[in-house]
CSV table of C-alpha atoms in Angstrom, one decimal:
chain,number,residue,atom,x,y,z
A,261,MET,CA,-60.5,21.5,20.2
A,262,ASN,CA,-57.9,22.9,17.8
A,263,ARG,CA,-56.7,19.4,16.9
A,264,PHE,CA,-60.3,18.3,16.6
A,265,VAL,CA,-61.1,21.1,14.2
A,266,GLU,CA,-57.9,20.1,12.2
A,267,PHE,CA,-59.2,16.5,12.2
A,268,ILE,CA,-62.7,17.4,10.9
A,269,ASN,CA,-61.3,19.7,8.2
A,270,THR,CA,-58.8,17.1,6.9
A,271,GLY,CA,-60.4,13.7,7.8
A,272,ASP,CA,-57.0,12.6,9.0
A,273,GLU,CA,-57.5,9.1,10.6
A,274,ASP,CA,-54.4,9.5,12.7
A,275,LEU,CA,-55.8,12.7,14.3
A,276,ALA,CA,-59.1,10.9,14.8
A,277,ARG,CA,-57.4,8.1,16.8
A,278,GLU,CA,-55.3,10.6,18.7
A,279,GLY,CA,-58.2,12.8,19.8
A,280,ILE,CA,-61.2,10.5,20.0
A,281,SER,CA,-61.6,7.8,22.6
A,282,PRO,CA,-62.3,4.3,21.1
A,283,ASP,CA,-65.3,4.3,23.5
A,284,ALA,CA,-66.6,7.7,22.5
A,285,VAL,CA,-70.3,8.0,21.8
A,286,PHE,CA,-71.6,10.5,19.2
A,287,HIS,CA,-75.3,11.4,18.6
A,288,ALA,CA,-75.8,12.4,15.0
A,289,PRO,CA,-79.2,13.3,13.6
A,290,SER,CA,-78.3,11.3,10.4
A,291,HIS,CA,-78.2,8.1,12.4
A,292,PRO,CA,-80.9,6.6,14.6
A,293,GLU,CA,-78.4,4.9,16.9
A,294,PRO,CA,-75.3,6.6,18.4
A,295,LEU,CA,-72.0,6.2,16.5
A,296,ARG,CA,-68.9,5.0,18.4
A,297,GLY,CA,-65.2,5.8,18.5
A,298,PRO,CA,-63.1,7.3,15.7
A,299,ASP,CA,-64.6,5.1,13.1
A,300,GLY,CA,-68.1,6.4,13.9
A,301,TYR,CA,-67.0,10.0,13.5
A,302,LEU,CA,-65.1,9.1,10.3
A,303,GLU,CA,-68.3,7.6,8.9
A,304,VAL,CA,-70.2,10.9,9.5
A,305,LEU,CA,-67.3,12.9,7.9
A,306,GLY,CA,-67.3,10.6,4.9
A,307,MET,CA,-71.0,11.1,4.4
A,308,MET,CA,-70.5,14.9,4.6
A,309,ARG,CA,-67.5,14.9,2.3
A,310,SER,CA,-69.2,12.7,-0.3
A,311,ALA,CA,-71.9,15.4,-0.6
A,312,PHE,CA,-69.7,18.5,0.1
A,313,PRO,CA,-66.1,17.5,-1.0
A,314,ASP,CA,-64.8,21.0,0.0
A,315,VAL,CA,-66.6,21.1,3.4
A,316,GLN,CA,-64.8,23.1,6.1
A,317,TRP,CA,-65.8,23.9,9.6
A,318,THR,CA,-64.8,27.1,11.4
A,319,LEU,CA,-64.8,27.2,15.2
A,320,GLU,CA,-66.5,30.5,15.9
A,321,GLU,CA,-66.6,30.3,19.7
A,322,LYS,CA,-66.2,27.9,22.5
A,323,VAL,CA,-67.0,27.9,26.2
A,324,THR,CA,-65.3,25.4,28.5
A,325,GLU,CA,-66.5,24.2,31.9
A,326,GLY,CA,-64.6,21.4,33.5
A,327,ASP,CA,-64.4,18.6,30.9
A,328,THR,CA,-67.3,19.9,28.8
A,329,VAL,CA,-66.9,22.2,25.8
A,330,ALA,CA,-69.7,24.0,24.0
A,331,ALA,CA,-68.7,25.0,20.5
A,332,ARG,CA,-70.4,27.0,17.8
A,333,PHE,CA,-69.2,26.2,14.2
A,334,THR,CA,-69.9,27.5,10.8
A,335,MET,CA,-69.9,24.8,8.1
A,336,ARG,CA,-69.3,25.9,4.6
A,337,GLY,CA,-69.0,23.8,1.4
A,338,THR,CA,-70.3,23.2,-2.1
A,339,HIS,CA,-73.0,20.7,-2.8
A,340,ASP,CA,-71.2,18.6,-5.4
A,341,GLY,CA,-72.6,15.1,-4.5
A,342,GLU,CA,-75.8,13.4,-3.4
A,343,PHE,CA,-77.0,14.4,0.1
A,344,PHE,CA,-79.8,12.3,1.5
A,345,GLY,CA,-81.1,11.5,-1.9
A,346,ILE,CA,-80.8,15.1,-3.2
A,347,PRO,CA,-78.6,15.2,-6.3
A,348,ALA,CA,-75.7,17.7,-6.5
A,349,SER,CA,-76.9,21.3,-7.0
A,350,GLY,CA,-73.6,23.1,-7.1
A,351,ASN,CA,-74.9,25.4,-4.5
A,352,GLU,CA,-72.7,26.8,-1.8
A,353,ILE,CA,-73.8,26.4,1.8
A,354,SER,CA,-73.0,28.2,5.0
A,355,VAL,CA,-74.8,27.0,8.2
A,356,GLN,CA,-74.3,27.1,11.9
A,357,ALA,CA,-74.0,24.2,14.3
A,358,MET,CA,-73.9,24.1,18.1
A,359,ASN,CA,-72.2,21.1,19.7
A,360,PHE,CA,-71.3,19.9,23.2
A,361,TYR,CA,-68.1,17.8,23.6
A,362,TYR,CA,-67.3,15.7,26.6
A,363,LEU,CA,-63.6,15.1,27.4
A,364,ALA,CA,-61.6,12.7,29.5
A,365,ASP,CA,-57.9,12.3,29.6
A,366,GLY,CA,-57.5,14.8,26.8
A,367,ARG,CA,-59.7,12.9,24.4
A,368,ILE,CA,-63.3,13.3,23.2
A,369,VAL,CA,-65.5,10.7,24.8
A,370,GLY,CA,-68.8,12.1,23.6
A,371,GLU,CA,-70.6,14.6,21.5
A,372,ARG,CA,-74.2,15.9,21.3
A,373,GLY,CA,-74.7,18.3,18.4
A,374,GLN,CA,-77.4,20.5,17.0
A,375,PRO,CA,-76.6,21.1,13.3
A,376,ASP,CA,-78.9,22.9,11.0
A,377,PRO,CA,-80.2,20.3,8.5
A,378,LEU,CA,-83.1,22.5,7.5
A,379,GLY,CA,-80.7,25.3,6.5
A,380,VAL,CA,-78.6,22.9,4.5
A,381,MET,CA,-81.7,21.5,2.7
A,382,GLN,CA,-82.9,25.1,1.9
A,383,GLN,CA,-79.5,26.2,0.6
A,384,ILE,CA,-79.2,23.1,-1.7
A,385,GLY,CA,-82.6,23.8,-3.0
A,386,ALA,CA,-84.4,20.7,-1.6
A,387,VAL,CA,-86.7,22.8,0.6
A,388,PRO,CA,-88.0,26.3,-0.1
A,389,ALA,CA,-86.7,29.0,2.2
A,390,PRO,CA,-89.6,30.7,4.0
A,391,TRP,CA,-88.7,34.1,2.6
A,392,THR,CA,-89.0,32.8,-1.0
A,393,SER,CA,-92.2,30.8,-0.9
């Protein structure tokens, strides 16, 4: 998981190919169909980095059972690019995500994640926060 966190925080393609199986399946709420392999994950990272160029993930905690890892992250960044049609606001975001990773032979073969898209949209000003409406 430490190498994976290094990969998502740098976007290093070599780390992606080292730690993610070519057959890996990722379920991302931004895509109706699962993404596959290192290139699929790099696609999602590219989308996030185009909207939040300074995005960083902090692994807050993890629980491992066999070949499954549950991980809670904090994602932080500055909204300096378009995000799902919302122009850059310059707002800083900080949201939580909970992901499950499935491993085989020391590589990630799958991921199911629960990010906080509502929190992101509220923090970039696209959706009013309930406490301000």
